[in-house]
mmCIF file of N, CA and C in Angstrom:
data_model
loop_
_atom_site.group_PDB
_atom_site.id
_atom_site.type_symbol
_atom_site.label_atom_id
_atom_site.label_comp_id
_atom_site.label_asym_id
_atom_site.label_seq_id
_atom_site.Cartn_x
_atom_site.Cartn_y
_atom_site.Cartn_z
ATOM 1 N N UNK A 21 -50.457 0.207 51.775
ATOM 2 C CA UNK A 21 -49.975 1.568 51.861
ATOM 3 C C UNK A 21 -48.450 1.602 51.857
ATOM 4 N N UNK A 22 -47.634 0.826 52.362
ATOM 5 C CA UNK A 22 -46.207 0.736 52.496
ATOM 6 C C UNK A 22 -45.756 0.358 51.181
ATOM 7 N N UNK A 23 -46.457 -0.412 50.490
ATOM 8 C CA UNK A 23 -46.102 -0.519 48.789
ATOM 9 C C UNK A 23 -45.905 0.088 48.327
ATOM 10 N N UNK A 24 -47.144 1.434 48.827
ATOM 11 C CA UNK A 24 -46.721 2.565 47.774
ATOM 12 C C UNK A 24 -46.332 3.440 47.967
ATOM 13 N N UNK A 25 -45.681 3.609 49.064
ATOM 14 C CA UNK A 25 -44.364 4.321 49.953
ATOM 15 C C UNK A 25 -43.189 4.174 49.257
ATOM 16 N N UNK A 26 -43.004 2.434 48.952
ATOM 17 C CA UNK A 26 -41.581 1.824 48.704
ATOM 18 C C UNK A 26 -41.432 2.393 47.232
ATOM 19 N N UNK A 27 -42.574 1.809 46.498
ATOM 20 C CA UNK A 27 -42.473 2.539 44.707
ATOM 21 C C UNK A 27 -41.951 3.849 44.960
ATOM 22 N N UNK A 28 -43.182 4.998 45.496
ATOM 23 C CA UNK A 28 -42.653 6.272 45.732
ATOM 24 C C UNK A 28 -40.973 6.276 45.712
ATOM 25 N N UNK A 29 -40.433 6.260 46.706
ATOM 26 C CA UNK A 29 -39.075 6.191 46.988
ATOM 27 C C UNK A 29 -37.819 5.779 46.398
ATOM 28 N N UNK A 30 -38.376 4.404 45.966
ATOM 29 C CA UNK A 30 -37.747 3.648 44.563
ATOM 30 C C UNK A 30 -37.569 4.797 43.342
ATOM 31 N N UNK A 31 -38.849 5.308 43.037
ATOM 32 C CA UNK A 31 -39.039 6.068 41.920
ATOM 33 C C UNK A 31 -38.273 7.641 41.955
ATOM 34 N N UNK A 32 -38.480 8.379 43.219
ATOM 35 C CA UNK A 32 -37.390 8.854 43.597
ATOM 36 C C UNK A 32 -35.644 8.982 43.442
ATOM 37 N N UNK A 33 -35.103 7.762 44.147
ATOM 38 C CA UNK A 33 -34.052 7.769 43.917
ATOM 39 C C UNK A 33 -33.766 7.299 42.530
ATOM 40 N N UNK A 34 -34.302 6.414 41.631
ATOM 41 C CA UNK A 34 -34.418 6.562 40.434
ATOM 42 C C UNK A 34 -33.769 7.462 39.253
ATOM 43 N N UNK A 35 -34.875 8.608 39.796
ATOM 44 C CA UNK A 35 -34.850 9.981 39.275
ATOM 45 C C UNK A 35 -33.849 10.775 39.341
ATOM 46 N N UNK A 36 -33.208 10.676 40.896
ATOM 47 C CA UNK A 36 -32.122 11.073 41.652
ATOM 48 C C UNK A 36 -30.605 10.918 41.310
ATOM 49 N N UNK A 37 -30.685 9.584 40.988
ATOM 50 C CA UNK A 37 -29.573 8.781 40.294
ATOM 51 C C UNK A 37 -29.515 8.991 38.764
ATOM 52 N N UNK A 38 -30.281 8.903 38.251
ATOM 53 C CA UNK A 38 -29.990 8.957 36.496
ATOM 54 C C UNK A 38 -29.911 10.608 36.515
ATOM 55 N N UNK A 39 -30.537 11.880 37.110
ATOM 56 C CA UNK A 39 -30.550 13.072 37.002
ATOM 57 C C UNK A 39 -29.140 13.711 37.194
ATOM 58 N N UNK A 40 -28.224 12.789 38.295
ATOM 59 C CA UNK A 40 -26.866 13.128 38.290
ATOM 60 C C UNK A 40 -25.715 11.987 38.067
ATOM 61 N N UNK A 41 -26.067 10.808 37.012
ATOM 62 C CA UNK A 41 -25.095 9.511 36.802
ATOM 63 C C UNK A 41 -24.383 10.100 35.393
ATOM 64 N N UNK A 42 -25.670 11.075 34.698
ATOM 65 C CA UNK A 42 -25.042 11.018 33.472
ATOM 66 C C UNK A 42 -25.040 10.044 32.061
ATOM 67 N N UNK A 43 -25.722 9.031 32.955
ATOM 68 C CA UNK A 43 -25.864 8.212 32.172
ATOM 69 C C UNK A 43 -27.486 8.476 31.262
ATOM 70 N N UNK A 44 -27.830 9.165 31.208
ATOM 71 C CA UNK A 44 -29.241 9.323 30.753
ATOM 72 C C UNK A 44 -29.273 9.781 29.366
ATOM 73 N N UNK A 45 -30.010 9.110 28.439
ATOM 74 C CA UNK A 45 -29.971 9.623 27.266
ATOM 75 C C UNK A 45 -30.442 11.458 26.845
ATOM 76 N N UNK A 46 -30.734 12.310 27.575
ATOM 77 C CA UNK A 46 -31.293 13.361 27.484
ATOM 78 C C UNK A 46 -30.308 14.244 26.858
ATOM 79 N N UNK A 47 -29.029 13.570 27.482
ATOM 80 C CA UNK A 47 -27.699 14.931 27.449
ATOM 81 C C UNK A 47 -27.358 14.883 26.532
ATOM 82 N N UNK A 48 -26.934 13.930 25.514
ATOM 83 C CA UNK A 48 -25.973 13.910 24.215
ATOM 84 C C UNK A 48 -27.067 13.379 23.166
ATOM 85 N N UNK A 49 -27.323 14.607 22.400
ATOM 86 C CA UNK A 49 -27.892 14.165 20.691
ATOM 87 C C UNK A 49 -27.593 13.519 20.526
ATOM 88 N N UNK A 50 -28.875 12.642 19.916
ATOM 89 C CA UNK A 50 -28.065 11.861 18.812
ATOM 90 C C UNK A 50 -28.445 11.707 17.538
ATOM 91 N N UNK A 51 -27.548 11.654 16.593
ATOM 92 C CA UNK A 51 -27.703 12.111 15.153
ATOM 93 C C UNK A 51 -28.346 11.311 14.115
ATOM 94 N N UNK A 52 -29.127 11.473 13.348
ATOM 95 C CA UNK A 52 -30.242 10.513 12.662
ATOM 96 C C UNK A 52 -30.214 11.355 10.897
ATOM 97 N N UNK A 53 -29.718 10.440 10.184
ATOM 98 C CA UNK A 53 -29.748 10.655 8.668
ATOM 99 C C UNK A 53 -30.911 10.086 7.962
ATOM 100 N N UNK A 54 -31.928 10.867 7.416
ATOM 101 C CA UNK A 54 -32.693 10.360 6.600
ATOM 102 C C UNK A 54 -32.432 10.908 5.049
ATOM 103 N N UNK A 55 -33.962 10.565 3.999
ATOM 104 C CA UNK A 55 -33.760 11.383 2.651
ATOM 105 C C UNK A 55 -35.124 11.913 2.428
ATOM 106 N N UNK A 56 -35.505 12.404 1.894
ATOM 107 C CA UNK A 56 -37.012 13.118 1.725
ATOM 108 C C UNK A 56 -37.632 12.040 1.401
ATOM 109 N N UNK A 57 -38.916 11.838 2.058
ATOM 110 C CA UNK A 57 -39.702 10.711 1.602
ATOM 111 C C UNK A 57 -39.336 9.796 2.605
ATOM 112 N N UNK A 58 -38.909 9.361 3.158
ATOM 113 C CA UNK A 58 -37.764 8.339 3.763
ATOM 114 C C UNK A 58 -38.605 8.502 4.730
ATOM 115 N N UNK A 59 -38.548 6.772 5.555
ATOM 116 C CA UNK A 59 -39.512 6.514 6.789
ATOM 117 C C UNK A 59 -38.717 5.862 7.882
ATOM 118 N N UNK A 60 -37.678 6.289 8.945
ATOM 119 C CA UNK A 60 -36.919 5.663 9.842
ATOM 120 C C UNK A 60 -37.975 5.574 11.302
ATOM 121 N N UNK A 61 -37.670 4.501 11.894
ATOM 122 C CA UNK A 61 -38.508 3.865 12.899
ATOM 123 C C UNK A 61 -37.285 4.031 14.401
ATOM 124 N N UNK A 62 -37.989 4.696 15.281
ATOM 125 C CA UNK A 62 -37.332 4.750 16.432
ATOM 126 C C UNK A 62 -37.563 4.078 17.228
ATOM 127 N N UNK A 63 -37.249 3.439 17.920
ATOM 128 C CA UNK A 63 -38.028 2.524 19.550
ATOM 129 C C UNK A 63 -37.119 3.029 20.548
ATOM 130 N N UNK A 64 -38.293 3.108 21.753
ATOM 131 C CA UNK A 64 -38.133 3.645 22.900
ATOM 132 C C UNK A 64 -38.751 2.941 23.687
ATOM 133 N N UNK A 65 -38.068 2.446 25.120
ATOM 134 C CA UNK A 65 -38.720 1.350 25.864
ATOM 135 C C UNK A 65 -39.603 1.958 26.538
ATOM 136 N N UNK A 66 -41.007 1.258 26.690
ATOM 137 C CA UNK A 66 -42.013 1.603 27.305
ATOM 138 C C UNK A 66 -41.507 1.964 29.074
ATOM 139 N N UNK A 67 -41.698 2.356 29.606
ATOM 140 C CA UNK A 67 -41.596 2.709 31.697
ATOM 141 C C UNK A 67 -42.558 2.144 32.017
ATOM 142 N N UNK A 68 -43.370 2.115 31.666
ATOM 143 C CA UNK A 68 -44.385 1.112 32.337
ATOM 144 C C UNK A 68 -44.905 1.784 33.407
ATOM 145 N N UNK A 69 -45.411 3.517 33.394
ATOM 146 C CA UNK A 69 -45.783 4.164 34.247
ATOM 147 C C UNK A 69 -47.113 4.544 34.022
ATOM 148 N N UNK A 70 -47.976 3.950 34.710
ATOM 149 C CA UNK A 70 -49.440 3.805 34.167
ATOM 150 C C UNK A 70 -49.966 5.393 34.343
ATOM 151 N N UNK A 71 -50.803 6.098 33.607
ATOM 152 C CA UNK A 71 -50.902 7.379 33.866
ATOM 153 C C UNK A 71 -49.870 8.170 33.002
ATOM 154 N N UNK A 72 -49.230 7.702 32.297
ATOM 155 C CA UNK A 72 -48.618 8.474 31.738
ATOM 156 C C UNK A 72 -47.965 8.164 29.953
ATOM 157 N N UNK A 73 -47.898 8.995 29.037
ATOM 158 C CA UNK A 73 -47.550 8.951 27.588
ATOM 159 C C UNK A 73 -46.522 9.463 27.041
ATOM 160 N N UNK A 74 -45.975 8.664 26.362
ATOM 161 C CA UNK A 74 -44.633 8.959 25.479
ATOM 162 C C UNK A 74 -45.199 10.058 24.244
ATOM 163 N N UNK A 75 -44.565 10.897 24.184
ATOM 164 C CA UNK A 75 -44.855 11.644 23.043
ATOM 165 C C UNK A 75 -43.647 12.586 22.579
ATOM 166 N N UNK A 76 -43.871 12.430 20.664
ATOM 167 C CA UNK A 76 -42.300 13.066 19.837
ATOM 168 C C UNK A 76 -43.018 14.072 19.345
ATOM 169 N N UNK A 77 -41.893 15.276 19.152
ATOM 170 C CA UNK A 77 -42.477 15.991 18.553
ATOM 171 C C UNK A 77 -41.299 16.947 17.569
ATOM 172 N N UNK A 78 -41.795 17.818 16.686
ATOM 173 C CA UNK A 78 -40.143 17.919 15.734
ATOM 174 C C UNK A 78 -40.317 19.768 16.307
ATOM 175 N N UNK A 79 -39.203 20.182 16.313
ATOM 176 C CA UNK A 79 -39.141 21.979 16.113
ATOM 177 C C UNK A 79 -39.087 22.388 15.113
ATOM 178 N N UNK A 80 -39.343 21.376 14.120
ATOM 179 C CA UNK A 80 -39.675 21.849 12.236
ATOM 180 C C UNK A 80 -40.394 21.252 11.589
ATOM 181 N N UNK A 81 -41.700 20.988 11.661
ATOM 182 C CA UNK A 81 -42.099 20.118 11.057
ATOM 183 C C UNK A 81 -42.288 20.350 9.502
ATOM 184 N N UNK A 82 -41.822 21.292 8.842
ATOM 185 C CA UNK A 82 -41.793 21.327 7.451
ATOM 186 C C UNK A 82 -40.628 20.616 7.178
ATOM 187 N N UNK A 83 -39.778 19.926 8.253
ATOM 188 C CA UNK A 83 -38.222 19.522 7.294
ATOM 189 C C UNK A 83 -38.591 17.933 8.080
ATOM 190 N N UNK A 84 -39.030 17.531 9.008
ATOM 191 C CA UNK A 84 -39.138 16.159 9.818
ATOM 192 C C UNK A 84 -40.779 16.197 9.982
ATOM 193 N N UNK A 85 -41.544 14.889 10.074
ATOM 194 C CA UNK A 85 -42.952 14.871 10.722
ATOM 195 C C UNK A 85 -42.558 13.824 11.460
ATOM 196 N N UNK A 86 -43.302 14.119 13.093
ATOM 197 C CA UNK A 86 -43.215 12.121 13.679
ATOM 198 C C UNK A 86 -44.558 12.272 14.277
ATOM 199 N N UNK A 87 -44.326 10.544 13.855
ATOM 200 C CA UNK A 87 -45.842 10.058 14.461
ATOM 201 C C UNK A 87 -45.791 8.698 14.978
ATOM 202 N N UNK A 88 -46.409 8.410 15.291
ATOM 203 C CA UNK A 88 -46.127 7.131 16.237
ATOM 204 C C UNK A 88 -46.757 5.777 15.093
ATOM 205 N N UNK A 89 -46.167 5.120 15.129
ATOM 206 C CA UNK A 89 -46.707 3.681 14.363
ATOM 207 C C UNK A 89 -48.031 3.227 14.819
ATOM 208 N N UNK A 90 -48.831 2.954 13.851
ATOM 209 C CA UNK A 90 -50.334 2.119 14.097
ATOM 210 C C UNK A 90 -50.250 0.794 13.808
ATOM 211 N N UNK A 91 -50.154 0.024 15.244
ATOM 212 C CA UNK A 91 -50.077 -1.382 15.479
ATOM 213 C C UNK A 91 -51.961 -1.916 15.198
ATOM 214 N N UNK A 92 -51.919 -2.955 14.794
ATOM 215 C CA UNK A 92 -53.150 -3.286 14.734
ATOM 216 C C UNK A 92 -53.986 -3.844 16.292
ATOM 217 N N UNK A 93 -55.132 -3.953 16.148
ATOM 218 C CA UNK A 93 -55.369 -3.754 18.022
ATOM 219 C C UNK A 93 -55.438 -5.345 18.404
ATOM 220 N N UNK A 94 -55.016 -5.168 19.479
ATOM 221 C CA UNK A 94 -55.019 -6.243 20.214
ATOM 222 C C UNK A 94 -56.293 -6.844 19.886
ATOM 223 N N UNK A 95 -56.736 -8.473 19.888
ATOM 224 C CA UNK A 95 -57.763 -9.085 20.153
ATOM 225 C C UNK A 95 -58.569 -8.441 21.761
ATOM 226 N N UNK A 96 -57.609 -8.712 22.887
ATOM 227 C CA UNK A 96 -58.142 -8.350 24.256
ATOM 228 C C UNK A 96 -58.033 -6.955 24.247
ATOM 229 N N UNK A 97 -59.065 -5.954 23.580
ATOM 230 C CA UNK A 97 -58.990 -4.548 23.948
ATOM 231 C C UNK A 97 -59.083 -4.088 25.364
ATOM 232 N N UNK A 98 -59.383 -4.944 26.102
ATOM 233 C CA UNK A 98 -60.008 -4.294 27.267
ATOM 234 C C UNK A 98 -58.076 -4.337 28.203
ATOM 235 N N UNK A 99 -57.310 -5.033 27.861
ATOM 236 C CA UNK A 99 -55.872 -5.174 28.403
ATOM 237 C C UNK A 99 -54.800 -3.906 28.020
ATOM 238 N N UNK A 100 -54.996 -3.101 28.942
ATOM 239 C CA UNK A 100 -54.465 -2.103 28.563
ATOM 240 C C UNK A 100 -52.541 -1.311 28.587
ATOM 241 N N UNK A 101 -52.506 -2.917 29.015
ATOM 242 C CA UNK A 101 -50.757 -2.981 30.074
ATOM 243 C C UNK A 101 -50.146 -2.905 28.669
ATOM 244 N N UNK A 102 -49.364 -2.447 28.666
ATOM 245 C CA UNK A 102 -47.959 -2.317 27.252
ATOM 246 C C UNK A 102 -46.519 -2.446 27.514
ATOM 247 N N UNK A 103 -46.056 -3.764 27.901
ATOM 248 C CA UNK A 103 -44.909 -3.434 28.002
ATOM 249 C C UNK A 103 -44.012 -3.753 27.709
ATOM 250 N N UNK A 104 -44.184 -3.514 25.892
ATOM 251 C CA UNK A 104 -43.327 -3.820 24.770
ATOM 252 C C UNK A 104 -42.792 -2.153 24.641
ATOM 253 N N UNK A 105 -42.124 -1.835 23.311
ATOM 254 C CA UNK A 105 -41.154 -0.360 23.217
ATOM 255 C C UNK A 105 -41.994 0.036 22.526
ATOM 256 N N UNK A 106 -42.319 1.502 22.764
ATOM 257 C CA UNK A 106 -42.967 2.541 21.792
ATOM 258 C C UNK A 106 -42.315 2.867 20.606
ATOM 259 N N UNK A 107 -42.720 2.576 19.751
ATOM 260 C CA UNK A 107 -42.107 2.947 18.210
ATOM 261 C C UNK A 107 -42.683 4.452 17.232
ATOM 262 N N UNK A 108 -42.075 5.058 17.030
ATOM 263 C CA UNK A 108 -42.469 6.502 16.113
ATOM 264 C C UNK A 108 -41.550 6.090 14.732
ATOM 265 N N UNK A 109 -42.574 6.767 14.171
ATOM 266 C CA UNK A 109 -41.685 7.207 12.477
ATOM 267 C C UNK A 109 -41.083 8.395 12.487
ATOM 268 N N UNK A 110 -40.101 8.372 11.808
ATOM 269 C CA UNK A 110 -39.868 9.773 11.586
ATOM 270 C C UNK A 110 -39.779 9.729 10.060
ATOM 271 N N UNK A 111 -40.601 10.569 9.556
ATOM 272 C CA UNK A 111 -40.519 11.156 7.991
ATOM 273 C C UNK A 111 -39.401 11.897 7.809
ATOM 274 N N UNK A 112 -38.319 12.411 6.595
ATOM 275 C CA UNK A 112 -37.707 13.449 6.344
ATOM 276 C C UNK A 112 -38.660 14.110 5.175
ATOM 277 N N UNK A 113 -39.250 15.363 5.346
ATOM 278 C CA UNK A 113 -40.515 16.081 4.334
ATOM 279 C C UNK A 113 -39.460 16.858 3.265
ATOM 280 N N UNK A 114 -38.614 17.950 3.963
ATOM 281 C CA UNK A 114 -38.074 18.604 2.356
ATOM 282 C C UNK A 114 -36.552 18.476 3.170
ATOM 283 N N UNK A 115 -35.684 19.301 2.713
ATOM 284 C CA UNK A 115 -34.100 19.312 2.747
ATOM 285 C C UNK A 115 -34.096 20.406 4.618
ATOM 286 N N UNK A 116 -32.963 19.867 4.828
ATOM 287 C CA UNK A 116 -33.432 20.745 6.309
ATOM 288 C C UNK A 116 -32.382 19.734 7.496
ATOM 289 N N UNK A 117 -32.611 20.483 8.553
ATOM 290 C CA UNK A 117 -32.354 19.936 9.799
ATOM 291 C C UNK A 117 -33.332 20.418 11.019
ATOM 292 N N UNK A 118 -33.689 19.444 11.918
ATOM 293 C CA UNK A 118 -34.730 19.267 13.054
ATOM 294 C C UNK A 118 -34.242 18.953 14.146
ATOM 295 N N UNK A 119 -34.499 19.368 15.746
ATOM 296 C CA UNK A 119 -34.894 18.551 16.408
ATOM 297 C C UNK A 119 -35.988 17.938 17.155
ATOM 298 N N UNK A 120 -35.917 16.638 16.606
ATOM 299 C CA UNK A 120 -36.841 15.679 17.101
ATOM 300 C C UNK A 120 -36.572 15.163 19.031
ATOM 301 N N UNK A 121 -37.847 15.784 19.877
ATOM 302 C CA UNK A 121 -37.495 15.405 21.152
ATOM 303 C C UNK A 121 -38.620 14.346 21.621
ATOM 304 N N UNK A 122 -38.193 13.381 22.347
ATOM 305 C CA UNK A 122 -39.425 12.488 22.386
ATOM 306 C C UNK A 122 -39.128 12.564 24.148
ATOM 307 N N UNK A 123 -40.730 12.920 25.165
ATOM 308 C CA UNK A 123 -41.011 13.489 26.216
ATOM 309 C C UNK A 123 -41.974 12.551 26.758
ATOM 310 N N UNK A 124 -41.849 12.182 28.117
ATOM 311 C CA UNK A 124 -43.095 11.237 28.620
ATOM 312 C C UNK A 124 -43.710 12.794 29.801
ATOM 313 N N UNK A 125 -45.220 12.830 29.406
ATOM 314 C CA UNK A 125 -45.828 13.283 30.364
ATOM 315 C C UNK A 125 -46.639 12.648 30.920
ATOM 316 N N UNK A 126 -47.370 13.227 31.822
ATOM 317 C CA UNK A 126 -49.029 12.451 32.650
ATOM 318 C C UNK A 126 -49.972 12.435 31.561
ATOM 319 N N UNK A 127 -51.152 11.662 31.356
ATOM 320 C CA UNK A 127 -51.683 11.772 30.298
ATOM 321 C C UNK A 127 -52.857 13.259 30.278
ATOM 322 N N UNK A 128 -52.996 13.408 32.105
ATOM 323 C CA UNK A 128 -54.048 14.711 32.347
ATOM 324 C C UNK A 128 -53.321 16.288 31.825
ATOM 325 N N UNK A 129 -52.066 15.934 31.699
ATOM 326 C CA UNK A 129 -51.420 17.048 31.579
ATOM 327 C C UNK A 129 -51.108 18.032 30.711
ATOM 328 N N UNK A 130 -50.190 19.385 30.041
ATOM 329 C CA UNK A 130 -50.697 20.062 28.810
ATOM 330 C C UNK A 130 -48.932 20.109 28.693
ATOM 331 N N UNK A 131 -48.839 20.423 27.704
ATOM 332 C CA UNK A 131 -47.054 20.783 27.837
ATOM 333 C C UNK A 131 -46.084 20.290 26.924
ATOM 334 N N UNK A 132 -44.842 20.196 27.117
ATOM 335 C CA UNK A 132 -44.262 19.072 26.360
ATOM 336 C C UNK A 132 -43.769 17.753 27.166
ATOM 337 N N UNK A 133 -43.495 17.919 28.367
ATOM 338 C CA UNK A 133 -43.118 16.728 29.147
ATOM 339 C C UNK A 133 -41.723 16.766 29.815
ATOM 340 N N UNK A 134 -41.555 15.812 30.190
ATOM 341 C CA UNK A 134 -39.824 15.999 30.629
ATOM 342 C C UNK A 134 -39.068 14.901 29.735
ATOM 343 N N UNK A 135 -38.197 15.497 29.129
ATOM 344 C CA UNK A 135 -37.845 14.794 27.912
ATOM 345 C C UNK A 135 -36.914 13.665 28.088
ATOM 346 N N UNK A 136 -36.784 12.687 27.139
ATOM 347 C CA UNK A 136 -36.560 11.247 27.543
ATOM 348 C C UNK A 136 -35.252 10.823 26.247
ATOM 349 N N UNK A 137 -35.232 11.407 25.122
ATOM 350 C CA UNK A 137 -34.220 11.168 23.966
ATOM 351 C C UNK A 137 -34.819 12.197 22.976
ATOM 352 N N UNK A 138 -33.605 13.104 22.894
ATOM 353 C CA UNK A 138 -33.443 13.892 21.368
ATOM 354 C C UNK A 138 -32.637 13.562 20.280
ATOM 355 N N UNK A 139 -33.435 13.723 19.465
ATOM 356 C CA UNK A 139 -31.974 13.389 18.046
ATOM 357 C C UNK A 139 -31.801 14.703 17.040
ATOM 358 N N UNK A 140 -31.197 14.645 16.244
ATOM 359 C CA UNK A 140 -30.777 16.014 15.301
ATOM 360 C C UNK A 140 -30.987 14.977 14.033
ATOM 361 N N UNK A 141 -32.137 15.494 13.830
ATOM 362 C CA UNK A 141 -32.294 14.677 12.206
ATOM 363 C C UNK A 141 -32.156 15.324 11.039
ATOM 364 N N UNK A 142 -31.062 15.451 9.853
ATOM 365 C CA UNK A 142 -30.483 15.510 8.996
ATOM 366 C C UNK A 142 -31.417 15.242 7.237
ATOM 367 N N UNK A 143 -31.796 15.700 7.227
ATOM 368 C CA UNK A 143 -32.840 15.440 5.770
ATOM 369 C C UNK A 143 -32.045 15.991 4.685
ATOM 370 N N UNK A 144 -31.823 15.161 3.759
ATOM 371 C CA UNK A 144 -30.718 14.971 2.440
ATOM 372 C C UNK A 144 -32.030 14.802 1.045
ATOM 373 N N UNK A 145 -31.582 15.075 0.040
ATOM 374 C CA UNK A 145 -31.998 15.192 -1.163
ATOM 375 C C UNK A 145 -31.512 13.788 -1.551
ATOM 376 N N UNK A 146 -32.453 13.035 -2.471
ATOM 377 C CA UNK A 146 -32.606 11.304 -2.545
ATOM 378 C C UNK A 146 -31.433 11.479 -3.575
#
């Protein structure tokens, strides 16, 4: 029980600290050039917070699509720990600008999440 007091608390100040260090990727865009057709790969380090999913999503999806990369499956399906970096594609579809926000929520949950890195993606004519 005190273990999971200490996580609690840990996880807390955590939160506490990056919410006012500044240092957190949330605050400052960042800018991403693709071309129509064009397939750029993002990685984002896994948290390793069991119960919970990384998920991107675009505010245009006629000018950006993202989707997450399909790794082939593990031999040990039943091992469900991941704690390598989550990777998404991002497509550029026609000429345009997006933002792409990528959000970790609970997996029970509905929403968009509390967001973790945005970029301003730029879609150019080839």
């Amino acid at each position: 029980m005190a273990g999971k007091q200490l996580a609690l608390l840990a996880l807390l100040f955590t939160a506490f600290s990056c919410s006012h260090s500044g240092q957190s990727d949330v605050g400052a865009k960042k800018r991403l050039k693709v071309s129509v057709g064009e397939i750029k790969e993002v990685s984002l380090p896994n948290r390793g917070e069991a119960g919970s999913e990384l998920i991107g999503t675009s505010d245009n999806q006629e000018v950006v699509e993202v989707s997450r990369r399909q790794l082939a499956p593990a031999v040990d399906t039943l091992n469900r720990i991941n704690t390598g970096p989550t990777v998404f594609q991002i497509k550029g579809v026609t000429v345009g600008t997006a933002n792409v926000t990528f959000s970790t929520r609970a997996m029970t949950a509905s929403g968009n999440g509390q967001p973790v890195r945005t970029y301003v993606v730029q879609v150019t004519a080839k």
